[in-house]
Short mmCIF file of C-alpha atoms in Angstrom, two decimals:
data_model
loop_
_atom_site.label_atom_id
_atom_site.label_comp_id
_atom_site.label_asym_id
_atom_site.label_seq_id
_atom_site.Cartn_x
_atom_site.Cartn_y
_atom_site.Cartn_z
CA ILE H 1 88.85 85.78 88.16
CA CYS H 2 91.28 88.21 86.52
CA GLN H 3 88.46 90.26 85.01
CA VAL H 4 86.64 90.52 88.34
CA ALA H 5 89.89 91.45 90.14
CA CYS H 6 90.41 94.21 87.58
CA GLU H 7 86.85 95.45 88.01
CA LEU H 8 87.30 95.52 91.79
CA ALA H 9 90.51 97.54 91.46
CA VAL H 10 88.89 100.02 89.06
CA THR H 11 85.87 100.38 91.34
CA GLU H 12 88.12 101.02 94.33
CA SER H 13 90.09 103.59 92.35
CA ILE H 14 86.94 105.44 91.29
CA GLU H 15 85.59 105.43 94.85
CA LYS H 16 88.86 106.85 96.19
CA ASP H 17 88.93 109.51 93.46
CA ILE H 18 85.38 110.56 94.35
CA ALA H 19 86.26 110.71 98.06
CA ARG H 20 89.39 112.77 97.29
CA GLU H 21 87.35 115.17 95.13
CA LYS H 22 84.70 115.61 97.86
CA GLU H 23 87.45 116.35 100.38
CA ARG H 24 88.93 118.95 98.02
CA LEU H 25 85.55 120.65 97.64
CA ARG H 26 85.03 120.67 101.42
CA ASN H 27 88.41 122.39 101.79
CA GLY H 28 87.53 124.98 99.14
CA GLN H 29 90.14 123.79 96.68
CA ALA H 30 89.66 123.80 92.95
CA ALA H 31 88.67 120.52 91.41
CA TRP H 32 91.58 118.63 89.89
CA ASP H 33 93.89 121.63 90.13
CA SER H 34 97.05 119.55 89.87
CA TYR H 35 98.24 116.08 88.98
CA GLU H 36 97.30 113.57 91.62
CA PRO H 37 98.73 110.05 91.59
CA ASP H 38 96.37 107.13 91.19
CA LEU H 39 95.41 105.86 94.64
CA VAL H 40 95.02 102.33 93.28
CA PRO H 41 97.81 102.06 90.69
CA GLU H 42 97.77 98.27 90.45
CA ILE H 43 95.66 95.20 90.95
CA ARG H 44 96.61 93.80 94.34
CA ARG H 45 96.35 90.39 95.92
CA ASP H 46 93.30 91.45 97.95
CA HIS H 47 91.47 92.17 94.68
CA PHE H 48 92.21 88.60 93.55
CA ASP H 49 91.26 87.19 96.96
CA GLU H 50 87.89 88.93 96.69
CA ALA H 51 87.44 87.90 93.05
CA VAL H 52 87.93 84.22 93.91
CA LYS H 53 84.87 84.45 96.15
CA PHE H 54 82.75 85.08 93.03
CA ALA H 55 84.29 82.32 90.89
CA ARG H 56 82.09 79.43 89.93
CA ARG H 57 83.25 75.89 90.34
CA SER H 58 84.44 74.38 87.07
CA VAL H 59 85.20 70.76 88.04
CA SER H 60 82.50 68.30 89.12
CA ASP H 61 82.80 65.94 92.09
CA ASN H 62 82.89 63.05 89.64
CA ASP H 63 85.84 64.58 87.77
CA ILE H 64 87.69 65.17 91.04
CA ARG H 65 87.23 61.49 91.97
CA LYS H 66 88.60 60.48 88.55
CA TYR H 67 91.67 62.69 89.01
CA GLU H 68 92.24 61.37 92.53
CA MET H 69 92.03 57.77 91.31
CA PHE H 70 94.44 58.56 88.47
CA ALA H 71 96.88 60.21 90.90
CA GLN H 72 96.68 57.20 93.20
CA THR H 73 97.36 54.86 90.27
CA LEU H 74 100.41 56.92 89.30
CA GLN H 75 101.72 56.91 92.87
CA GLU H 76 101.30 53.15 93.17
CA SER H 77 103.01 52.48 89.86
CA SER H 78 105.96 54.69 90.81
CA GLY H 79 106.32 53.11 94.25
CA LEU H 80 105.50 56.32 96.11
CA SER H 81 102.36 55.08 97.84
CA SER H 82 102.34 55.30 101.60
#
């Protein structure tokens, strides 16, 4: 997930740099004539939100049932069952 989020941020940064460069050329300005701040300086939550959509499931239904049964057993033994 972290790797995909990073890739999404880098891709967004490159796309914005290209768009900024095209705008400069349309305005007759020299290419990269001064320092320009990075338009995507960090990996944001929306990059992670998008990356999660590509994540594969790592726990089977059977394993989830086992964990749920274990949690229920712990709750019952501690007197927290409802």
